[in-house]
CSV table of C-alpha atoms and ligand atoms in Angstrom, one decimal:
chain,number,residue,atom,x,y,z
A,15,MET,CA,27.5,28.8,41.3
A,16,GLY,CA,26.8,27.5,44.9
A,17,ARG,CA,23.4,27.0,46.3
A,18,LYS,CA,23.9,30.4,48.6
A,19,ALA,CA,24.4,32.1,45.8
A,20,TYR,CA,21.7,30.4,43.9
A,21,GLU,CA,19.3,30.4,46.9
A,22,VAL,CA,19.5,34.4,47.4
A,23,LEU,CA,19.6,34.5,43.1
A,24,LEU,CA,16.1,33.8,43.3
A,25,PHE,CA,15.1,35.0,45.7
A,26,ALA,CA,16.0,37.8,44.1
A,27,HIS,CA,14.1,37.3,40.9
A,28,GLY,CA,10.6,36.3,43.2
A,29,TRP,CA,11.1,39.2,44.1
A,30,TYR,CA,11.1,41.6,41.5
A,31,ARG,CA,9.0,39.5,40.0
A,32,SER,CA,6.7,40.0,41.8
A,33,LEU,CA,7.3,43.6,41.6
A,34,LEU,CA,7.1,43.0,37.7
A,35,GLU,CA,3.2,41.4,38.5
A,36,GLY,CA,1.8,44.3,39.5
A,37,ALA,CA,2.9,45.9,36.4
A,38,ARG,CA,1.7,43.5,34.7
A,39,ILE,CA,-2.1,43.6,36.2
A,40,SER,CA,-2.2,47.3,35.7
A,41,HIS,CA,-2.0,46.5,32.0
A,42,GLY,CA,-3.4,43.2,31.0
A,43,LEU,CA,-0.2,41.3,30.7
A,44,ALA,CA,0.7,37.9,32.3
A,45,SER,CA,2.7,34.7,31.7
A,46,ILE,CA,2.1,31.8,30.4
A,47,ILE,CA,5.3,28.3,31.2
A,48,ILE,CA,4.8,26.0,28.5
A,49,ARG,CA,6.8,22.5,29.5
A,50,ASN,CA,8.2,19.1,28.4
A,51,GLY,CA,7.5,20.3,24.2
A,52,LYS,CA,9.4,19.7,21.7
A,53,VAL,CA,10.3,22.8,20.1
A,54,VAL,CA,10.7,23.1,16.0
A,55,THR,CA,12.2,25.7,14.2
A,56,SER,CA,13.5,26.2,10.4
A,57,LEU,CA,16.5,25.2,11.5
A,58,GLU,CA,16.1,22.8,14.3
A,59,ASN,CA,14.4,20.5,16.9
A,60,PHE,CA,14.9,19.7,21.2
A,61,GLU,CA,13.8,19.1,24.1
A,62,ALA,CA,13.0,23.0,26.2
A,63,ASP,CA,10.8,24.4,28.3
A,64,VAL,CA,9.5,28.5,27.4
A,65,GLU,CA,8.7,30.8,29.1
A,66,ILE,CA,6.4,34.0,28.3
A,67,GLU,CA,6.5,36.6,29.5
A,68,ASP,CA,4.7,40.3,28.6
A,69,GLY,CA,4.3,39.0,25.9
A,70,VAL,CA,8.0,38.2,24.1
A,71,ILE,CA,9.8,34.6,25.3
A,72,THR,CA,12.2,35.5,27.9
A,73,ARG,CA,13.6,32.0,28.9
A,74,ILE,CA,14.4,28.8,26.8
A,75,SER,CA,15.3,25.8,28.6
A,76,ARG,CA,16.8,22.4,27.0
A,77,SER,CA,16.8,21.7,31.2
A,78,GLY,CA,13.5,22.4,31.8
A,79,LEU,CA,11.6,26.0,34.6
A,80,SER,CA,9.8,23.3,37.1
A,81,GLY,CA,9.5,25.8,40.0
A,82,HIS,CA,10.0,28.9,38.0
A,83,PRO,CA,6.5,31.0,38.5
A,84,ALA,CA,3.9,32.1,36.2
A,85,ASP,CA,0.4,32.5,35.7
A,86,ARG,CA,-0.4,29.3,33.6
A,87,VAL,CA,2.0,26.6,32.9
A,88,TYR,CA,0.6,24.5,30.3
A,89,ASN,CA,1.7,20.9,29.8
A,90,ALA,CA,2.8,20.0,26.1
A,91,GLU,CA,4.4,16.2,27.2
A,92,GLY,CA,4.2,14.8,23.4
A,93,LYS,CA,3.3,17.8,21.3
A,94,LEU,CA,5.5,19.4,19.1
A,95,LEU,CA,6.0,23.6,19.3
A,96,LEU,CA,5.9,25.5,16.5
A,97,PRO,CA,6.2,29.2,15.5
A,98,GLY,CA,2.5,30.6,15.3
A,99,CYS,CA,1.7,30.4,11.5
A,100,ILE,CA,2.5,33.9,9.3
A,101,ASP,CA,-0.7,33.3,7.3
A,102,GLY,CA,0.6,36.2,3.9
A,103,HIS,CA,-3.1,36.0,2.0
A,104,THR,CA,-5.8,36.8,3.2
A,105,HIS,CA,-8.7,38.8,2.3
A,106,PHE,CA,-12.0,39.8,4.8
A,107,GLU,CA,-14.6,41.7,4.7
A,108,MET,CA,-13.7,42.4,0.5
A,109,PRO,CA,-15.9,43.9,-1.2
A,110,PHE,CA,-15.6,41.4,-4.9
A,111,MET,CA,-17.8,40.4,-7.8
A,112,GLY,CA,-20.5,42.4,-6.1
A,113,THR,CA,-20.7,41.1,-2.9
A,114,THR,CA,-18.3,40.6,0.3
A,115,THR,CA,-15.7,38.0,2.1
A,116,ALA,CA,-18.3,36.2,4.5
A,117,ASP,CA,-15.3,36.6,6.6
A,118,ASP,CA,-14.5,39.7,8.8
A,119,PHE,CA,-11.9,40.6,11.2
A,120,LEU,CA,-13.5,39.3,13.5
A,121,SER,CA,-14.6,35.7,12.0
A,122,GLY,CA,-11.0,35.6,10.0
A,123,THR,CA,-8.9,35.7,12.7
A,124,ALA,CA,-10.7,32.8,14.7
A,125,SER,CA,-10.5,30.9,12.2
A,126,ALA,CA,-7.2,31.7,11.7
A,127,ALA,CA,-6.9,31.8,15.7
A,128,ALA,CA,-7.7,27.6,15.5
A,129,GLY,CA,-5.9,26.8,12.8
A,130,GLY,CA,-2.5,27.9,14.7
A,131,VAL,CA,-1.9,30.9,12.8
A,132,THR,CA,-1.2,34.5,15.1
A,133,THR,CA,-0.3,36.5,12.1
A,134,VAL,CA,-2.4,37.4,9.0
A,135,VAL,CA,-0.9,40.3,6.5
A,136,ASP,CA,-4.0,40.9,4.2
A,137,PHE,CA,-4.8,43.1,1.5
A,138,ALA,CA,-5.9,46.9,1.1
A,139,ILE,CA,-7.5,47.3,-2.3
A,140,GLN,CA,-6.9,51.1,-3.2
A,141,GLN,CA,-10.1,52.2,-4.9
A,142,SER,CA,-10.3,53.9,-8.3
A,143,GLY,CA,-10.1,57.1,-8.8
A,144,GLY,CA,-9.1,57.0,-4.1
A,145,SER,CA,-4.9,57.9,-2.7
A,146,MET,CA,-3.6,54.2,-1.4
A,147,MET,CA,-3.0,56.0,1.9
A,148,GLN,CA,-6.8,55.4,1.8
A,149,ALA,CA,-7.0,52.0,1.3
A,150,VAL,CA,-4.1,51.0,3.9
A,151,GLU,CA,-6.8,53.3,6.3
A,152,ALA,CA,-10.1,51.4,5.7
A,153,TRP,CA,-7.9,48.7,5.8
A,154,LYS,CA,-6.7,50.0,9.3
A,155,ARG,CA,-10.3,50.8,10.2
A,156,LYS,CA,-12.2,47.0,8.9
A,157,ALA,CA,-9.2,45.5,11.8
A,158,VAL,CA,-9.5,47.7,14.9
A,159,GLY,CA,-11.8,46.6,17.5
A,160,LYS,CA,-12.5,42.6,15.9
A,161,ALA,CA,-9.1,41.4,15.4
A,162,LEU,CA,-7.9,38.5,17.8
A,163,ILE,CA,-4.1,38.2,16.4
A,164,ASP,CA,-1.4,40.3,15.4
A,165,TYR,CA,-1.8,42.0,11.2
A,166,SER,CA,0.0,43.3,8.9
A,167,PHE,CA,-1.6,44.9,5.6
A,168,HIS,CA,0.2,45.2,1.5
A,169,LEU,CA,-0.6,47.2,-0.5
A,170,ILE,CA,-2.8,46.9,-4.0
A,171,VAL,CA,-1.9,48.9,-6.0
A,172,ARG,CA,-4.8,49.4,-8.8
A,173,ASP,CA,-4.5,52.7,-10.4
A,174,LEU,CA,-1.9,54.9,-10.5
A,175,LYS,CA,-3.9,57.7,-12.9
A,176,ALA,CA,-5.6,58.6,-9.3
A,177,THR,CA,-2.0,58.5,-7.2
A,178,ASP,CA,1.5,58.2,-8.5
A,179,THR,CA,4.4,55.4,-8.1
A,180,GLU,CA,5.6,58.6,-5.8
A,181,GLU,CA,2.8,57.4,-2.6
A,182,ILE,CA,5.0,54.4,-2.2
A,183,SER,CA,7.1,55.6,-0.6
A,184,ASN,CA,4.4,56.6,1.7
A,185,ILE,CA,3.4,53.8,2.3
A,186,VAL,CA,6.3,52.7,2.6
A,187,SER,CA,7.1,55.6,5.3
A,188,ALA,CA,3.6,53.8,7.0
A,189,GLY,CA,5.0,50.3,7.2
A,190,VAL,CA,3.1,48.7,4.1
A,191,THR,CA,6.8,47.2,2.6
A,192,SER,CA,4.8,44.9,0.7
A,193,PHE,CA,2.4,45.7,-2.8
A,194,LYS,CA,0.7,43.8,-4.7
A,195,VAL,CA,-0.3,43.7,-9.0
A,196,PHE,CA,-2.9,42.0,-10.9
A,197,THR,CA,-2.2,40.9,-14.5
A,198,THR,CA,-5.9,39.8,-14.4
A,199,TYR,CA,-9.1,41.1,-12.8
A,200,ARG,CA,-9.9,43.6,-16.0
A,201,LYS,CA,-13.2,43.8,-16.1
A,202,GLU,CA,-13.5,43.6,-12.1
A,203,GLY,CA,-10.8,47.1,-12.7
A,204,LEU,CA,-7.6,45.0,-10.9
A,205,MET,CA,-5.4,44.3,-13.5
A,206,LEU,CA,-2.5,46.7,-14.3
A,207,GLU,CA,-1.6,47.0,-17.5
A,208,ASP,CA,2.7,46.4,-17.7
A,209,GLY,CA,4.3,49.2,-18.0
A,210,GLY,CA,2.4,49.9,-14.8
A,211,ILE,CA,3.6,46.7,-13.2
A,212,LEU,CA,6.8,48.3,-13.9
A,213,ASP,CA,6.9,51.5,-12.3
A,214,VAL,CA,5.5,49.5,-9.1
A,215,MET,CA,8.0,47.6,-9.2
A,216,ARG,CA,10.9,49.6,-10.0
A,217,ARG,CA,9.4,52.5,-7.3
A,218,VAL,CA,9.2,49.7,-5.0
A,219,GLY,CA,12.2,48.2,-5.2
A,220,GLN,CA,14.5,51.7,-4.8
A,221,LEU,CA,12.7,51.5,-1.7
A,222,GLY,CA,12.6,47.5,-0.6
A,223,GLY,CA,10.2,46.5,-0.5
A,224,LEU,CA,8.6,43.6,-2.5
A,225,VAL,CA,5.8,43.1,-4.9
A,226,ALA,CA,3.3,40.6,-5.1
A,227,VAL,CA,1.8,39.3,-8.7
A,228,HIS,CA,-1.0,37.5,-9.4
A,229,ALA,CA,-0.1,36.3,-12.0
A,230,GLU,CA,-2.0,35.1,-14.8
A,231,ASN,CA,-2.7,35.9,-18.6
A,232,ASN,CA,-6.0,38.6,-18.7
A,233,GLY,CA,-6.1,37.7,-22.9
A,234,ILE,CA,-5.9,34.2,-22.9
A,235,ILE,CA,-8.4,33.9,-19.5
A,236,GLU,CA,-10.7,36.7,-21.8
A,237,SER,CA,-10.8,34.9,-25.1
A,238,ASN,CA,-11.8,31.4,-23.8
A,239,VAL,CA,-14.7,33.1,-21.2
A,240,GLU,CA,-16.1,34.9,-24.9
A,241,LYS,CA,-15.5,31.9,-26.8
A,242,PHE,CA,-17.0,29.6,-23.6
A,243,LEU,CA,-19.5,31.5,-23.2
A,244,LYS,CA,-20.6,32.1,-27.1
A,245,GLU,CA,-20.9,28.1,-26.5
A,246,ASN,CA,-23.5,28.4,-24.0
A,247,MET,CA,-21.0,26.9,-22.0
A,248,ARG,CA,-21.6,28.1,-18.7
A,249,SER,CA,-20.5,25.2,-16.2
A,250,ALA,CA,-18.1,26.0,-13.0
A,251,ARG,CA,-15.5,23.0,-14.6
A,252,TYR,CA,-15.4,26.2,-17.1
A,253,HIS,CA,-13.9,28.8,-15.1
A,254,ARG,CA,-10.9,25.8,-15.4
A,255,LEU,CA,-11.3,25.7,-18.7
A,256,SER,CA,-11.0,28.8,-19.0
A,257,ARG,CA,-7.5,29.4,-16.9
A,258,PRO,CA,-5.5,26.9,-18.3
A,259,GLN,CA,-1.0,26.2,-16.9
A,260,GLU,CA,-0.4,28.4,-19.7
A,261,ALA,CA,-1.8,31.5,-18.8
A,262,GLU,CA,-0.5,31.0,-15.1
A,263,ARG,CA,2.9,30.1,-17.0
A,264,GLU,CA,3.2,33.5,-19.4
A,265,ALA,CA,2.2,36.4,-16.5
A,266,VAL,CA,4.5,34.1,-13.9
A,267,GLN,CA,7.4,34.7,-16.5
A,268,ARG,CA,6.1,38.1,-17.0
A,269,ALA,CA,6.7,39.4,-14.0
A,270,ILE,CA,9.9,38.1,-13.2
A,271,TYR,CA,11.6,39.4,-16.7
A,272,PHE,CA,9.6,43.0,-14.9
A,273,SER,CA,11.8,41.5,-11.2
A,274,GLY,CA,15.5,41.3,-13.8
A,275,ILE,CA,14.9,45.0,-15.4
A,276,ALA,CA,13.6,46.8,-11.8
A,277,GLY,CA,15.6,44.8,-9.4
A,278,CYS,CA,12.9,44.7,-7.7
A,279,PRO,CA,11.6,41.7,-5.6
A,280,THR,CA,8.9,39.9,-6.6
A,281,TYR,CA,6.2,37.2,-4.9
A,282,ILE,CA,4.2,34.9,-6.7
A,283,VAL,CA,0.6,34.2,-4.5
A,284,HIS,CA,-1.5,31.1,-4.9
A,285,LEU,CA,1.1,29.4,-7.6
A,286,SER,CA,-1.3,26.9,-9.1
A,287,SER,CA,0.9,24.6,-11.7
A,288,SER,CA,3.6,23.0,-12.7
A,289,GLU,CA,4.7,25.4,-15.9
A,290,GLY,CA,4.4,27.8,-12.8
A,291,ARG,CA,6.7,26.4,-10.8
A,292,ASN,CA,9.1,25.2,-13.4
A,293,ALA,CA,9.7,29.5,-14.8
A,294,VAL,CA,10.1,30.8,-11.1
A,295,LYS,CA,13.1,28.4,-10.7
A,296,GLU,CA,14.0,28.7,-13.6
A,297,GLY,CA,13.4,32.3,-13.0
A,298,GLN,CA,15.5,32.0,-9.4
A,299,LEU,CA,18.8,29.8,-11.5
A,300,ARG,CA,19.3,32.8,-12.6
A,301,GLY,CA,19.9,33.9,-9.1
A,302,LEU,CA,16.3,36.7,-9.5
A,303,PRO,CA,15.2,37.8,-6.0
A,304,VAL,CA,11.3,35.9,-7.1
A,305,PHE,CA,10.0,33.7,-5.5
A,306,ALA,CA,6.4,32.1,-5.3
A,307,GLU,CA,3.9,31.4,-3.1
A,308,THR,CA,1.3,28.5,-3.3
A,309,CYS,CA,-2.8,28.0,-1.1
A,310,PRO,CA,-3.9,24.4,0.2
A,311,HIS,CA,-6.5,23.9,-1.5
A,312,TYR,CA,-3.9,23.2,-4.2
A,313,LEU,CA,-2.0,21.3,-2.1
A,314,ILE,CA,-5.5,19.5,-1.3
A,315,PHE,CA,-7.4,18.8,-4.8
A,316,ASP,CA,-6.9,18.4,-8.3
A,317,ASP,CA,-9.0,19.5,-10.7
A,318,SER,CA,-12.1,16.4,-11.2
A,319,VAL,CA,-13.2,18.9,-8.1
A,320,TYR,CA,-15.0,20.8,-11.0
A,321,ASP,CA,-17.3,17.5,-11.7
A,322,ARG,CA,-18.8,17.8,-8.8
A,323,PRO,CA,-22.3,19.2,-8.1
A,324,ASP,CA,-20.7,21.8,-5.5
A,325,ALA,CA,-18.3,22.7,-7.8
A,326,ALA,CA,-18.8,26.9,-7.4
A,327,ASN,CA,-17.1,25.6,-4.4
A,328,PHE,CA,-13.8,25.5,-5.7
A,329,VAL,CA,-14.0,28.7,-7.8
A,330,MET,CA,-11.5,30.4,-7.4
A,331,SER,CA,-8.8,31.5,-9.2
A,332,PRO,CA,-5.9,30.6,-10.8
A,333,PRO,CA,-8.3,27.2,-10.4
A,334,ILE,CA,-6.9,24.0,-9.2
A,335,LYS,CA,-4.8,22.3,-12.0
A,336,GLY,CA,-3.8,18.5,-12.1
A,337,LYS,CA,-2.9,15.8,-9.5
A,338,GLU,CA,0.8,16.3,-11.9
A,339,ASP,CA,0.2,19.2,-11.0
A,340,ARG,CA,-0.2,19.2,-7.8
A,341,ALA,CA,2.9,16.5,-7.7
A,342,ALA,CA,5.2,19.9,-8.5
A,343,LEU,CA,3.1,21.8,-5.6
A,344,TRP,CA,4.4,20.1,-3.5
A,345,GLU,CA,8.0,19.2,-5.2
A,346,GLY,CA,8.6,22.8,-5.7
A,347,LEU,CA,7.9,23.4,-1.5
A,348,ARG,CA,10.5,20.4,-0.7
A,349,GLU,CA,13.7,22.0,-3.1
A,350,GLY,CA,12.7,25.5,-1.6
A,351,VAL,CA,11.1,27.5,-4.9
A,352,VAL,CA,8.0,27.6,-3.3
A,353,LYS,CA,8.9,29.3,0.3
A,354,THR,CA,5.2,29.1,1.7
A,355,VAL,CA,2.4,27.9,2.0
A,356,ALA,CA,-0.8,30.9,2.4
A,357,SER,CA,-4.6,30.6,2.7
A,358,ASP,CA,-5.6,33.5,0.0
A,359,HIS,CA,-8.8,33.3,2.1
A,360,ALA,CA,-11.5,34.5,0.3
A,361,ASP,CA,-14.7,33.1,1.5
A,362,PHE,CA,-17.7,33.1,-0.2
A,363,ASP,CA,-21.1,31.5,1.4
A,364,THR,CA,-23.7,29.4,-0.7
A,365,HIS,CA,-26.2,31.7,-1.0
A,366,GLN,CA,-23.3,33.9,-3.1
A,367,LYS,CA,-22.0,31.6,-5.1
A,368,SER,CA,-25.1,30.4,-6.4
A,369,LEU,CA,-24.9,34.1,-8.0
A,370,GLY,CA,-23.3,32.0,-11.1
A,371,LYS,CA,-25.1,28.6,-10.7
A,372,ASP,CA,-25.7,30.1,-14.1
A,373,ASP,CA,-22.4,31.5,-15.8
A,374,PHE,CA,-18.9,30.3,-14.2
A,375,THR,CA,-17.6,33.8,-14.8
A,376,LYS,CA,-20.4,35.0,-12.1
A,377,ILE,CA,-19.0,33.2,-9.3
A,378,PRO,CA,-17.7,34.9,-6.6
A,379,ASN,CA,-14.0,33.8,-6.9
A,380,GLY,CA,-13.1,32.6,-3.5
A,381,VAL,CA,-12.0,29.7,-1.6
A,382,ALA,CA,-11.8,29.3,3.0
A,383,GLY,CA,-8.3,28.5,4.1
A,384,THR,CA,-6.6,30.2,6.7
A,385,GLU,CA,-7.3,27.6,9.6
A,386,VAL,CA,-6.0,24.7,7.5
A,387,ILE,CA,-3.1,25.5,6.5
A,388,LEU,CA,-0.7,23.7,9.4
A,389,PRO,CA,-3.1,20.6,9.7
A,390,VAL,CA,-2.8,20.1,6.0
A,391,LEU,CA,1.2,21.0,6.3
A,392,PHE,CA,1.3,18.3,9.2
A,393,THR,CA,-0.5,15.5,7.2
A,394,GLU,CA,-0.2,15.4,3.5
A,395,GLY,CA,3.5,17.2,4.3
A,396,TYR,CA,5.7,15.5,7.3
A,397,ARG,CA,3.4,12.2,7.6
A,398,LYS,CA,4.2,11.2,4.1
A,399,GLY,CA,7.1,12.1,3.7
A,400,ARG,CA,7.4,14.9,2.1
A,401,LEU,CA,8.7,18.0,4.6
A,402,SER,CA,10.6,17.8,7.3
A,403,LEU,CA,8.8,19.1,10.9
A,404,ASN,CA,11.6,22.8,10.1
A,405,GLN,CA,10.3,22.2,6.0
A,406,VAL,CA,6.0,23.4,7.6
A,407,VAL,CA,8.4,25.7,9.8
A,408,GLN,CA,10.1,27.6,6.9
A,409,ALA,CA,6.2,27.4,4.9
A,410,SER,CA,3.9,28.1,7.3
A,411,SER,CA,6.1,31.1,9.0
A,412,THR,CA,9.9,31.4,9.6
A,413,ASN,CA,9.8,32.4,5.2
A,414,ALA,CA,6.8,34.6,5.8
A,415,ALA,CA,8.3,36.4,7.9
A,416,ARG,CA,11.2,37.4,6.0
A,417,ALA,CA,10.0,37.8,3.5
A,418,TYR,CA,7.6,40.9,4.6
A,419,ASN,CA,10.4,42.1,7.1
A,420,MET,CA,8.9,40.8,10.6
A,421,PHE,CA,11.6,38.4,11.3
A,422,PRO,CA,12.6,37.6,14.6
A,423,ARG,CA,10.5,40.0,15.9
A,424,LYS,CA,7.6,37.0,14.4
A,425,GLY,CA,9.2,33.8,12.6
A,426,THR,CA,10.5,31.8,15.3
A,427,ILE,CA,10.5,30.8,18.3
A,428,ALA,CA,14.1,32.7,20.1
A,429,VAL,CA,14.4,35.0,23.2
A,430,GLY,CA,13.2,38.3,22.3
A,431,SER,CA,11.2,36.7,19.1
A,432,ASP,CA,6.7,37.6,20.4
A,433,GLY,CA,5.2,35.1,22.8
A,434,ASP,CA,3.2,33.9,19.3
A,435,ILE,CA,3.5,29.8,19.8
A,436,VAL,CA,1.4,27.0,19.1
A,437,VAL,CA,0.8,23.6,20.0
A,438,LEU,CA,0.1,21.1,18.3
A,439,ASP,CA,-0.7,17.6,19.0
A,440,PRO,CA,0.6,15.1,16.0
A,441,ALA,CA,-1.8,12.8,17.5
A,442,LYS,CA,-4.9,14.2,17.7
A,443,LYS,CA,-7.8,13.9,14.8
A,444,VAL,CA,-10.0,16.1,12.8
A,445,ARG,CA,-12.4,16.1,10.5
A,446,LEU,CA,-12.0,19.3,9.1
A,447,THR,CA,-16.4,19.4,8.8
A,448,GLN,CA,-18.2,22.4,8.6
A,449,GLU,CA,-19.2,22.3,12.6
A,450,ASN,CA,-14.9,21.9,13.4
A,451,LEU,CA,-13.9,25.5,11.1
A,452,HIS,CA,-14.5,28.3,12.1
A,453,SER,CA,-15.8,30.3,9.2
A,454,LYS,CA,-18.6,31.5,8.8
A,455,ILE,CA,-19.2,30.4,5.3
A,456,ASP,CA,-22.3,27.3,5.6
A,457,TYR,CA,-20.0,25.0,4.0
A,458,SER,CA,-16.4,23.6,4.2
A,459,ILE,CA,-15.0,22.0,1.2
A,460,TYR,CA,-12.0,20.1,3.3
A,461,GLU,CA,-15.3,17.9,4.8
A,462,ASP,CA,-14.2,14.7,3.9
A,463,TYR,CA,-10.5,15.7,4.9
A,464,VAL,CA,-9.3,14.8,8.8
A,465,ALA,CA,-6.4,15.9,9.3
A,466,GLU,CA,-4.3,14.1,11.4
A,467,GLY,CA,-1.7,16.6,13.8
A,468,TYR,CA,-3.7,19.5,14.9
A,469,PRO,CA,-3.5,22.5,17.2
A,470,VAL,CA,-4.6,22.4,20.3
A,471,LEU,CA,-3.2,25.8,21.8
A,472,THR,CA,-1.9,28.9,19.9
A,473,VAL,CA,-0.4,31.2,21.9
A,474,SER,CA,-0.6,35.2,20.4
A,475,ARG,CA,2.6,37.8,22.4
A,476,GLY,CA,1.8,35.4,25.7
A,477,GLU,CA,-2.0,35.4,25.3
A,478,ILE,CA,-3.7,31.7,24.8
A,479,VAL,CA,-5.4,33.3,21.8
A,480,SER,CA,-7.5,29.2,21.0
A,481,GLU,CA,-6.8,26.6,23.4
A,482,ASP,CA,-8.8,22.9,22.0
A,483,ASN,CA,-11.0,24.4,19.4
A,484,GLN,CA,-12.2,26.5,21.3
A,485,ILE,CA,-12.0,30.8,20.9
A,486,THR,CA,-11.0,32.9,24.3
A,487,ALA,CA,-9.0,36.3,22.4
A,488,LYS,CA,-10.8,39.4,23.1
A,489,PRO,CA,-11.9,41.2,20.3
A,490,GLY,CA,-9.7,44.0,18.9
A,491,ARG,CA,-6.8,42.2,21.0
A,492,GLY,CA,-5.2,42.1,17.5
A,493,VAL,CA,-2.0,44.6,17.0
A,494,PHE,CA,-1.4,46.7,13.4
A,495,VAL,CA,2.2,45.1,12.9
A,496,PRO,CA,4.1,47.8,11.0
A,497,ARG,CA,7.5,46.8,9.0
A,498,SER,CA,10.3,48.4,7.6
A,499,GLY,CA,11.5,48.5,3.9
A,500,TYR,CA,14.7,46.5,3.7
A,501,MET,CA,16.0,44.6,0.4
A,502,PRO,CA,14.8,40.9,1.0
A,503,HIS,CA,17.5,39.7,-1.6
A,504,LYS,CA,19.7,40.2,0.8
A,505,SER,CA,18.3,37.8,3.5
A,506,PRO,CA,19.1,34.6,3.9
A,507,LEU,CA,15.2,33.7,2.3
A,508,PHE,CA,17.5,33.8,-1.0
A,509,ASP,CA,20.4,31.8,-0.3
B,622,ZN,ZN1,-5.8,36.7,-3.0
């Protein structure tokens, strides 16, 4: 192109842009160019400038976008641009074990955004005697007006007497394509019997959705708990001992058998053990559409935490296992058996945790973690040579986007995708103390941990929601991300 033609094009572009400018002011959107950074996707790394306009990535230029106008130009020299993380496992404002998780959709998504998360998928829980649709509506009410970033839901099916599996098709039509069942928490009323799990999987499989399974054998756990309580063994350590890795392995295997019978893609949430990893791997080798998620706490700690004075703060289910289990989970991520890292963010403050000081069965189960997914994956995974940068992106974003059918709207940096980007400074060190994190709880289980490499800018649909650990987003700006039925096991995720 001749210089003259180029100038005419630039002029025309500028004129067109000024028209857009007027349009943007009217609905509050803006443009941002992130320059000089290294873009990392699930497949490649390259230096480029990235432009986002009206919420969508409009240009990715390896030769640069200097001179292009934008409302904000951010210099990302020396930094990495990753697709915004997708935390596929949060429990904001969740009623559980007689109390409610400390973080709601405001503080929870603040914590997520500061950690580079741009989409959360929270669990809407069917109430006993209630319909599934009531659960979706109830969870939307929790998010609207509060969420700082985008959100979607999984639907927890707990009561098939109050409804039937036909209602699942209405839920899929409403944009919720992933479901969850529990093989334990019988006393809390969350557990489904085997037949119910199979029924759910059959219907969800027909509709092209996905069933997530909390996989621990309830019988093993209840028998152990009863024995420990009878012998007056009530400290937090016995929470760990009541849930051995065999409990996980058995339930994971059962879920995988059911997946085969029902022809339904099955996603094992919060995998915590070597035995569980082996079971998932066996299922995959048999060609079944099964995959697994693990969480930051299983990748950092080992079960010696249950000997600490603050052991109650580490009580979640499944509990943290041994050092060999931790190593097996890293290996699972490296070889692609474990596809995603999500937080299982279900946090309770010290007062709530103290409800179980004399009886481990009364400690509310759960930890905070949405803010540390990326720092942990980068520091422990990439820096320590366990994962490539691309694998960090796969585990923190792309695989979840594929599994939950948000790809390529979410989960990558590409023209036409939502402008969801996290800029990570590899040189920034942050101690993960309670003061440095944004959750509402009054402690951090990561107090002694220093992340080497940290998010410095989180952009959600082109809008800066967190910068240098300060939240800049307005409550309620996040939107519900509807999804549609499809067959995830036909996607490249299972290659
Ligand atoms: Zn959970």
